[in-house]
JSON list of C-alpha atoms in Angstrom, two decimals:
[
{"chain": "U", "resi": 216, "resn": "UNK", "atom": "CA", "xyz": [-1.49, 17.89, -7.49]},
{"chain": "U", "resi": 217, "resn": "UNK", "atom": "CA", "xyz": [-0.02, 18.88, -4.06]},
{"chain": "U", "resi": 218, "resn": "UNK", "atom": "CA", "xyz": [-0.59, 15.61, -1.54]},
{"chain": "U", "resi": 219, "resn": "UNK", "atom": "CA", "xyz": [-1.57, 16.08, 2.22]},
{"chain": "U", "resi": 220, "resn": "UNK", "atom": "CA", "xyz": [1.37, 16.23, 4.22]},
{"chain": "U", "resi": 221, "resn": "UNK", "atom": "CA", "xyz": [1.26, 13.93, 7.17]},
{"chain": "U", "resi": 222, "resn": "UNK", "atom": "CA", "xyz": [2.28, 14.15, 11.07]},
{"chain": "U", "resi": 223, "resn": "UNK", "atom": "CA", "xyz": [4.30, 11.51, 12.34]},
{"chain": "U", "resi": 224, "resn": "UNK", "atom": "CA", "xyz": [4.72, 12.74, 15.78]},
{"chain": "U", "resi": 225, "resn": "UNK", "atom": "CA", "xyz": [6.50, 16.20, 15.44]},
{"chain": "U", "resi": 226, "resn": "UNK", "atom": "CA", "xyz": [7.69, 15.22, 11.79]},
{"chain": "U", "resi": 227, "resn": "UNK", "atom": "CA", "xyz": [6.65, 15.99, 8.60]},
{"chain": "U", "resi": 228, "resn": "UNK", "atom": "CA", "xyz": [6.45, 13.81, 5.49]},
{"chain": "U", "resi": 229, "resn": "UNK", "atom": "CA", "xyz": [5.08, 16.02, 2.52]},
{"chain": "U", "resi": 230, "resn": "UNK", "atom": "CA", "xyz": [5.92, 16.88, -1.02]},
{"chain": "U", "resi": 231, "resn": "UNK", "atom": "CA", "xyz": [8.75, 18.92, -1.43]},
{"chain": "U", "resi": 232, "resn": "UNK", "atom": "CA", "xyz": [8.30, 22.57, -2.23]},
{"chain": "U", "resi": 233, "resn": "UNK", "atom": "CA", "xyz": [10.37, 24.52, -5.15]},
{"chain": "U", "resi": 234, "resn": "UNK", "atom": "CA", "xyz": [12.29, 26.17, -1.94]},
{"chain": "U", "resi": 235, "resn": "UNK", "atom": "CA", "xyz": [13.66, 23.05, -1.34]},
{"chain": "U", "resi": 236, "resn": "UNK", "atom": "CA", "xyz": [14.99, 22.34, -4.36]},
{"chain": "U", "resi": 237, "resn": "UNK", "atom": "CA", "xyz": [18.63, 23.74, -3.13]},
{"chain": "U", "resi": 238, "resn": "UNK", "atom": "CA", "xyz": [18.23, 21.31, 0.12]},
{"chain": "U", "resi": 239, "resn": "UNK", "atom": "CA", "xyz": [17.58, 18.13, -2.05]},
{"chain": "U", "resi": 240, "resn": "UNK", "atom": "CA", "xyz": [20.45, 19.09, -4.21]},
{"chain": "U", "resi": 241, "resn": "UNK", "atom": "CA", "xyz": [22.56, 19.76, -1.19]},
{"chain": "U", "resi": 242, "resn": "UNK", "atom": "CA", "xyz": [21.45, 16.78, 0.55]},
{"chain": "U", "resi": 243, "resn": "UNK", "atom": "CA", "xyz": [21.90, 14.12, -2.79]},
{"chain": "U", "resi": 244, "resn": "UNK", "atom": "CA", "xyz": [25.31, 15.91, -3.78]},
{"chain": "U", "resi": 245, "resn": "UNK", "atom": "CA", "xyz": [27.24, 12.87, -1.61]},
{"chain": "U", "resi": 246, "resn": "UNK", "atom": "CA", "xyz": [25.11, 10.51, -3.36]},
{"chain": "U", "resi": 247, "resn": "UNK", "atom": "CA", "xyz": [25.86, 11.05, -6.52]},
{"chain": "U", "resi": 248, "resn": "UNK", "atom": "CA", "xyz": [29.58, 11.25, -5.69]},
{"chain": "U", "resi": 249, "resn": "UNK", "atom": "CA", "xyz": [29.72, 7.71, -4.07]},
{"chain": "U", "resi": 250, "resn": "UNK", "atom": "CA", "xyz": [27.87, 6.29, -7.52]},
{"chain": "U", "resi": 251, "resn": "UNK", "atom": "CA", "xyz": [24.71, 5.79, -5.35]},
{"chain": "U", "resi": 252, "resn": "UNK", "atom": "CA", "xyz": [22.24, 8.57, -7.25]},
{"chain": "U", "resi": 253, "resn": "UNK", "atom": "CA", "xyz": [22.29, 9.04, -10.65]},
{"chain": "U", "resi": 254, "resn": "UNK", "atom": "CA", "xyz": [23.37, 12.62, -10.91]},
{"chain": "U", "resi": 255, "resn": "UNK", "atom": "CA", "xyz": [20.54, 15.85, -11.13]},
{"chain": "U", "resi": 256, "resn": "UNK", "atom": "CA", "xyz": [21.29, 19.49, -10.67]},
{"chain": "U", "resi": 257, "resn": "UNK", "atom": "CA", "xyz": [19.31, 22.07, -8.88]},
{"chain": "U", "resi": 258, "resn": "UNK", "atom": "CA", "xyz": [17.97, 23.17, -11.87]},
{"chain": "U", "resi": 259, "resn": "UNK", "atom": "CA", "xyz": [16.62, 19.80, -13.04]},
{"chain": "U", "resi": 260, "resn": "UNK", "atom": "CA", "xyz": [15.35, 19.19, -8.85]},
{"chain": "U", "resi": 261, "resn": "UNK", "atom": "CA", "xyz": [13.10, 22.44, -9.81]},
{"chain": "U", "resi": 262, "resn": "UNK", "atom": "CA", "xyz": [11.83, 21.03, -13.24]},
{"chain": "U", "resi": 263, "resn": "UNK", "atom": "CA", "xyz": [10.38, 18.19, -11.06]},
{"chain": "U", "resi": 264, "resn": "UNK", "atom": "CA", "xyz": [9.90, 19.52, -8.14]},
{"chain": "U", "resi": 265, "resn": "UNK", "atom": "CA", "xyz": [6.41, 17.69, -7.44]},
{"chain": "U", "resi": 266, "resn": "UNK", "atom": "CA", "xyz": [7.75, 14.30, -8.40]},
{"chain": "U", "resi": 267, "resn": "UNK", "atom": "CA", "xyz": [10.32, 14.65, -4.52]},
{"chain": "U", "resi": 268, "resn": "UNK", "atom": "CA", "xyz": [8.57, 14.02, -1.35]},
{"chain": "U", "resi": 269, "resn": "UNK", "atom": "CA", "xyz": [10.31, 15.23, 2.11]},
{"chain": "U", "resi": 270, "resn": "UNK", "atom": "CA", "xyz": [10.58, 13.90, 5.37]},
{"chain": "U", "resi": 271, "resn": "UNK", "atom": "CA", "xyz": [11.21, 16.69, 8.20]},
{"chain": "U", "resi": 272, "resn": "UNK", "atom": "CA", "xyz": [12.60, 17.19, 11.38]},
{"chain": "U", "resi": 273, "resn": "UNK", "atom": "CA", "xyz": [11.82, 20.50, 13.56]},
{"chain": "U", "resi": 274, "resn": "UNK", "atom": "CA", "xyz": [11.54, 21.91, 9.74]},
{"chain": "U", "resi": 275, "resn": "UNK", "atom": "CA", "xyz": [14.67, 20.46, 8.54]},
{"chain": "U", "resi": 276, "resn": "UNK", "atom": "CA", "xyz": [14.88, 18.20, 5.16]},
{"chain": "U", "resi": 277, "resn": "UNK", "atom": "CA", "xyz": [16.28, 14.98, 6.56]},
{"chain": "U", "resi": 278, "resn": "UNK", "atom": "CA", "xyz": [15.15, 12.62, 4.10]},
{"chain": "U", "resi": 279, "resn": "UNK", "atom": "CA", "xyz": [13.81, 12.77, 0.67]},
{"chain": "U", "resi": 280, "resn": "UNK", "atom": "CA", "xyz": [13.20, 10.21, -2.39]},
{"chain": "U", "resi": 281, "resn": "UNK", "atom": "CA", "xyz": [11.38, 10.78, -5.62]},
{"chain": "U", "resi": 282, "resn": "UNK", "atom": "CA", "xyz": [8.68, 9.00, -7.33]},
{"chain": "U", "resi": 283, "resn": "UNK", "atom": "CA", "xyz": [8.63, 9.18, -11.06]},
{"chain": "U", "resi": 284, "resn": "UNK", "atom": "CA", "xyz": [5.53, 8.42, -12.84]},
{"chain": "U", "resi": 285, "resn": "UNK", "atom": "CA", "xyz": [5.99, 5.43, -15.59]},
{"chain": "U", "resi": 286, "resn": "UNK", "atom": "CA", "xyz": [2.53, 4.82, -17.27]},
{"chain": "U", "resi": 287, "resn": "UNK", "atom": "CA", "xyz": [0.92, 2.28, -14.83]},
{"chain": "U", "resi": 288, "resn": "UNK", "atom": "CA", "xyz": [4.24, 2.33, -12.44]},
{"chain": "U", "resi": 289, "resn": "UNK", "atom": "CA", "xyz": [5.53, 4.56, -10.80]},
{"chain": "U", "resi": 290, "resn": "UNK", "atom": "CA", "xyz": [10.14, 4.65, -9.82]},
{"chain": "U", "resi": 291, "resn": "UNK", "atom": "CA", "xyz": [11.35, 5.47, -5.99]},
{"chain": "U", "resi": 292, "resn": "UNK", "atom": "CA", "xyz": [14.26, 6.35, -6.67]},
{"chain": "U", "resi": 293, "resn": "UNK", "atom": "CA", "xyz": [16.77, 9.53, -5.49]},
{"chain": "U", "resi": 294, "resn": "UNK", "atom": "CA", "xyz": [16.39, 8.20, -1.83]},
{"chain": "U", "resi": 295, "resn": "UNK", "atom": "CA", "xyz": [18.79, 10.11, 0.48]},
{"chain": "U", "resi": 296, "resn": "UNK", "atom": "CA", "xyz": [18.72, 10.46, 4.16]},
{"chain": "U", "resi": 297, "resn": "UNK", "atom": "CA", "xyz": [21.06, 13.34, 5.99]},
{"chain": "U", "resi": 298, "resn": "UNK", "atom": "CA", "xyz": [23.81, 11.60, 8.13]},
{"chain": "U", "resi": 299, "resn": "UNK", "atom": "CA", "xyz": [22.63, 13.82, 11.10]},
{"chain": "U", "resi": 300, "resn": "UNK", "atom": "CA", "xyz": [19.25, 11.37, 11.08]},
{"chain": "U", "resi": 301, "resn": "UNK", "atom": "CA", "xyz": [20.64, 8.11, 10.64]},
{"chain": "U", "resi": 302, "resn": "UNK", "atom": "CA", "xyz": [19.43, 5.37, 12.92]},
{"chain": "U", "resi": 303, "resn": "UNK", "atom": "CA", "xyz": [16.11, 6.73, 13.12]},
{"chain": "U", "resi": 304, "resn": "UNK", "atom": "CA", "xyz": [13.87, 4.70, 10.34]},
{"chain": "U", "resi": 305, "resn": "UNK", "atom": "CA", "xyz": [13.36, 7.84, 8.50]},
{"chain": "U", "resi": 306, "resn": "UNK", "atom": "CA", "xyz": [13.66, 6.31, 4.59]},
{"chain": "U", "resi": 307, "resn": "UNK", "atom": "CA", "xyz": [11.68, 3.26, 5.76]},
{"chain": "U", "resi": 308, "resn": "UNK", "atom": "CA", "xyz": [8.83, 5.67, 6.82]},
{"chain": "U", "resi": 309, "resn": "UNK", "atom": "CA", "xyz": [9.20, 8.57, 3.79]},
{"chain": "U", "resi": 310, "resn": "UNK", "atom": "CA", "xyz": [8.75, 5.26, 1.22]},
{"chain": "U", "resi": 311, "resn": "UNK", "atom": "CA", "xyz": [5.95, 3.72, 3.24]},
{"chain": "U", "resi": 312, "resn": "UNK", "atom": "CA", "xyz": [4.28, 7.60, 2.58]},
{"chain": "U", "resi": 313, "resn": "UNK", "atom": "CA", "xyz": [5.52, 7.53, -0.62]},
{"chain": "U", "resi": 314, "resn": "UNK", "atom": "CA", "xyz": [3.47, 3.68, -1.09]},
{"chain": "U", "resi": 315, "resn": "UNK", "atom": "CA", "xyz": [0.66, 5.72, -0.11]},
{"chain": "U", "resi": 316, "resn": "UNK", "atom": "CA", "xyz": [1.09, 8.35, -2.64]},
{"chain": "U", "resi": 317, "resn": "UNK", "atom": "CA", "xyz": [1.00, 6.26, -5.64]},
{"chain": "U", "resi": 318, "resn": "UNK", "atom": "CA", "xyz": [-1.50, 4.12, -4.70]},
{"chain": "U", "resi": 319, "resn": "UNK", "atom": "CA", "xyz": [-3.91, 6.81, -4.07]},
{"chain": "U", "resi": 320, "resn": "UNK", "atom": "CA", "xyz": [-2.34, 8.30, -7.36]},
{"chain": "U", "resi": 321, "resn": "UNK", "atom": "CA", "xyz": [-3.54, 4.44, -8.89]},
{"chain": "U", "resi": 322, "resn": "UNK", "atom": "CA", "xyz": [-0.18, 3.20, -9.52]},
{"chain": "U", "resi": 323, "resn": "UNK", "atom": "CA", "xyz": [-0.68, -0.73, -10.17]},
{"chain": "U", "resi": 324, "resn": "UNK", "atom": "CA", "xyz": [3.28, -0.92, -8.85]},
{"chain": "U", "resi": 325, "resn": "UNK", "atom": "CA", "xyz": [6.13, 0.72, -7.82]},
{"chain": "U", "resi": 326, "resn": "UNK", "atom": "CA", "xyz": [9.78, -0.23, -8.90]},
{"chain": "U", "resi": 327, "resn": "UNK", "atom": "CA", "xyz": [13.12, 0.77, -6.78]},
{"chain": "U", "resi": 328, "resn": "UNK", "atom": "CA", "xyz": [16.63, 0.17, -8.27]},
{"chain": "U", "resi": 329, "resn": "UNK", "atom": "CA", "xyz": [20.11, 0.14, -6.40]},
{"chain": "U", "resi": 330, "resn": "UNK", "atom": "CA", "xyz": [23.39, -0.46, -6.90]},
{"chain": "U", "resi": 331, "resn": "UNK", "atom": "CA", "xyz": [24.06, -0.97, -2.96]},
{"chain": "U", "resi": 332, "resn": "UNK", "atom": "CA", "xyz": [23.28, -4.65, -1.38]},
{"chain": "U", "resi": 333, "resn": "UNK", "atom": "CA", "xyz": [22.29, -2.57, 2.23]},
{"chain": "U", "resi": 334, "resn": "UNK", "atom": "CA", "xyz": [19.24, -0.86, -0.05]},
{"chain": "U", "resi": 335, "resn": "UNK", "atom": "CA", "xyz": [18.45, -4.45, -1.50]},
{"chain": "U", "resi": 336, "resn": "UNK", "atom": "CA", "xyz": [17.51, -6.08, 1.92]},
{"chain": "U", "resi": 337, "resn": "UNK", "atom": "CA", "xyz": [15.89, -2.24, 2.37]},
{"chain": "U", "resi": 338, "resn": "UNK", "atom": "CA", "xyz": [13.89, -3.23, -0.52]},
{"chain": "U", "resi": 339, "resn": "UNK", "atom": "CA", "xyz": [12.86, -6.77, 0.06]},
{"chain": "U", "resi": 340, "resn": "UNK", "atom": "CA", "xyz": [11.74, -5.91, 3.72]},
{"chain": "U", "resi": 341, "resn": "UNK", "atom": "CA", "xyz": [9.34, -3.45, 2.39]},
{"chain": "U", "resi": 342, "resn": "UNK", "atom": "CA", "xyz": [7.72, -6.21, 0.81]},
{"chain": "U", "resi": 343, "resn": "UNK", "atom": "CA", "xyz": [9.68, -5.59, -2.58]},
{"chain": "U", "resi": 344, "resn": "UNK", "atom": "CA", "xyz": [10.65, -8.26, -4.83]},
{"chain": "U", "resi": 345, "resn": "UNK", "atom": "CA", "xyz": [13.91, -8.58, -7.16]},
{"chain": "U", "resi": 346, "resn": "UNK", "atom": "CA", "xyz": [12.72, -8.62, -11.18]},
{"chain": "U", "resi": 347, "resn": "UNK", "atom": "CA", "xyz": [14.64, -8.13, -13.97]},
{"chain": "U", "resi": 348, "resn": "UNK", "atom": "CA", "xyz": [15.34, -4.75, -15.17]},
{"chain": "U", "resi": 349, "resn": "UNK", "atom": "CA", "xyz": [14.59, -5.20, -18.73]},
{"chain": "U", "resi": 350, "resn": "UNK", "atom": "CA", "xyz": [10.88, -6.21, -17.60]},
{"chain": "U", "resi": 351, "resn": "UNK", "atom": "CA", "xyz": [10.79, -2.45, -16.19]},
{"chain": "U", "resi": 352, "resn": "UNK", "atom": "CA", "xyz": [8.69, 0.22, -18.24]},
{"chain": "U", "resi": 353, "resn": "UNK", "atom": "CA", "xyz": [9.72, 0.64, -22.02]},
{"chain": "U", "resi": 354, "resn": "UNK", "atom": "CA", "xyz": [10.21, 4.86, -21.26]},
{"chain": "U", "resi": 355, "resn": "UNK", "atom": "CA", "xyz": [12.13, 4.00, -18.30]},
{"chain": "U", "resi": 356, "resn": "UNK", "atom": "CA", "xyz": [14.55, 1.31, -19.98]},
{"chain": "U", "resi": 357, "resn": "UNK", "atom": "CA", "xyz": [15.03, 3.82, -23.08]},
{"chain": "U", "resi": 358, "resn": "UNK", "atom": "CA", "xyz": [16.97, 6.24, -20.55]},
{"chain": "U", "resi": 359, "resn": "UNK", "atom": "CA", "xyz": [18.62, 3.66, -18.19]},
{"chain": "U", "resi": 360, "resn": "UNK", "atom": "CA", "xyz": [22.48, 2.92, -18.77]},
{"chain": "U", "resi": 361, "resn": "UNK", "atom": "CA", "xyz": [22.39, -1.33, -18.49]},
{"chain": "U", "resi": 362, "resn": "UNK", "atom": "CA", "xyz": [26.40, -1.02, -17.00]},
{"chain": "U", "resi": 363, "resn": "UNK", "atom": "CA", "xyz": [25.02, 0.65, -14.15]},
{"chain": "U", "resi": 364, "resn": "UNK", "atom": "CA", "xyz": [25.30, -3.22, -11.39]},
{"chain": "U", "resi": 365, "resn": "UNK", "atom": "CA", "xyz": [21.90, -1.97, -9.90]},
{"chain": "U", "resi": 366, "resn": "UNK", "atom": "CA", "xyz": [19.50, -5.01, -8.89]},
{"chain": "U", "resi": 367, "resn": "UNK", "atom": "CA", "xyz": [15.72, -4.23, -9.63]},
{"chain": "U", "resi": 368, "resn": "UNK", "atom": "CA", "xyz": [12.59, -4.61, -6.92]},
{"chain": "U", "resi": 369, "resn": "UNK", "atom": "CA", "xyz": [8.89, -3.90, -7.56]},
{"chain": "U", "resi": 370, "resn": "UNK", "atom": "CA", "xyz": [6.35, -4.32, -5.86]},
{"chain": "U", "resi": 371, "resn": "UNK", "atom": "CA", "xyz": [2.59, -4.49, -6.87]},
{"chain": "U", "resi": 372, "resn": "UNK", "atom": "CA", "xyz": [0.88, -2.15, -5.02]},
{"chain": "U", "resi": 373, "resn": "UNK", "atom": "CA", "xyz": [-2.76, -4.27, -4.72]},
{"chain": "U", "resi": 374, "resn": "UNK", "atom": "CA", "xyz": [-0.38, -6.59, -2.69]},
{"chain": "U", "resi": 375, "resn": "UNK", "atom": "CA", "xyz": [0.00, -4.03, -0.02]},
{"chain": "U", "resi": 376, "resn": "UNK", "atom": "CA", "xyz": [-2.36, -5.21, 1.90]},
{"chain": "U", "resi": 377, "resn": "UNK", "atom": "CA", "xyz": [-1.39, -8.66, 2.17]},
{"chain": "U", "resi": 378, "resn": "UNK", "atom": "CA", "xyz": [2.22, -7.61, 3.19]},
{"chain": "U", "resi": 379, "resn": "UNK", "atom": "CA", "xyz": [2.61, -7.31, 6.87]},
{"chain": "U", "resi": 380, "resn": "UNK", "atom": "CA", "xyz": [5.78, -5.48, 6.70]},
{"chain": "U", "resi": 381, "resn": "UNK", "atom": "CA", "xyz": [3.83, -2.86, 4.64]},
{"chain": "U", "resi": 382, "resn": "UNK", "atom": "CA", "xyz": [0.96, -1.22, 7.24]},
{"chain": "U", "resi": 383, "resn": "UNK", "atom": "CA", "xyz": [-0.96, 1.82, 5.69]},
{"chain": "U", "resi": 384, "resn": "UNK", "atom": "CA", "xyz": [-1.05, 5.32, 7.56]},
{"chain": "U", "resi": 385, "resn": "UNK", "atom": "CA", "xyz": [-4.18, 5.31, 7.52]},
{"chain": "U", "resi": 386, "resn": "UNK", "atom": "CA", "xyz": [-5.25, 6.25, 11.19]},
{"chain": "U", "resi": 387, "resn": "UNK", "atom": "CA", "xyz": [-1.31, 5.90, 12.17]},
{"chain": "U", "resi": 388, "resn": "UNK", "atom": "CA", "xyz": [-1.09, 9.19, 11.24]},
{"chain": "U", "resi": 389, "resn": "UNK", "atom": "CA", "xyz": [-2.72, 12.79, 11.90]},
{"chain": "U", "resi": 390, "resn": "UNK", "atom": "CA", "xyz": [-3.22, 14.64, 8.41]},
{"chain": "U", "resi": 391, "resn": "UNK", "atom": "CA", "xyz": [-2.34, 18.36, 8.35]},
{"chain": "U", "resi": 392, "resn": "UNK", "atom": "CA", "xyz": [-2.95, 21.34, 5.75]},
{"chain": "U", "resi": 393, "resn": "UNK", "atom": "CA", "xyz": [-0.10, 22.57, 4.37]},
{"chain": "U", "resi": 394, "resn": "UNK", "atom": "CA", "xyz": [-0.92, 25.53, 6.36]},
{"chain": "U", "resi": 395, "resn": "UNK", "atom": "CA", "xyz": [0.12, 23.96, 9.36]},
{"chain": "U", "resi": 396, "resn": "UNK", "atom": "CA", "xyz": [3.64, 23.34, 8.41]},
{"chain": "U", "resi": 397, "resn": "UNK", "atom": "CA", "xyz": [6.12, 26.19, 8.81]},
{"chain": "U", "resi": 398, "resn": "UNK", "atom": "CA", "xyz": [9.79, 25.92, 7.38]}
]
């Protein structure tokens, strides 16, 4: 299922497209040097392709993250932001989009993991909360390596509305077709 891409002012935030799979693998390869992202390779960024959502500038990727269907939860994980962007709020706004996504997808949660403290306070200002990682989804625990020192937020997603750091798009932000976006 392709999602609506949305306009944030002259920005894009849409799913990503298999001819960006080279992009995100570009754009995570730091990442997963510095420990940050587990590692994926282009080939695996195809595979799951419409699990990545981009945020773009004048058609550039300069953010994307990933959200990984768990049974009733759903994993943001893989979030990257280009250097070029930094300063700008783009992560905070690609995972508000992203909150969108699964709820209209019926997620009952979402769950982030990190091993950096600067993506914990990231986290808990999104309205995020720190649980323990063994009370994340069976499937998702049987693939995890426990050495990894990443701290574990979710967030239940019919509590969205009662988080004020968490507004919806909805009317923020001027839907497009897919049409409309050239890259």
């Amino acid at each position: 299922m392709l999602d609506v891409p949305l306009c944030y002012g002259g920005d894009f935030l849409r799913q990503a497209r298999l001819s960006d799979a080279h992009k995100i693998a570009v754009l995570l390869k730091s990442a997963i040097a510095d420990g940050s992202v587990l590692p994926v390779n282009e080939v695996q960024i195809a595979v799951e392709i419409n699990t990545y959502y981009v945020y773009t500038v004048e058609g550039e990727i300069a953010a994307l993250g990933k959200l990984t269907p768990y049974g009733e939860g759903a994993e943001i994980g893989k979030l990257v932001r280009d250097k070029c962007f930094q300063g700008r709020g783009l992560p905070n706004k690609l995972v508000r989009y992203m909150l969108e996504i699964a709820c209209k997808q019926g997620f009952a949660y979402v769950f982030a993991l990190s091993i950096k403290p600067r993506m914990w306070n990231f986290f808990e200002a999104l309205g995020f909360s720190a649980c323990q990682r063994q009370a994340l989804p069976a499937l998702w625990a049987a693939c995890y390596d426990f050495t990894r020192p990443s701290q574990a937020y979710r967030l239940m997603l019919g509590q969205m509305g009662k988080a004020p750091s968490i507004p919806s798009f909805s009317g923020s932000l001027k839907l497009e077709t897919d049409d409309a976006i050239s890259i």
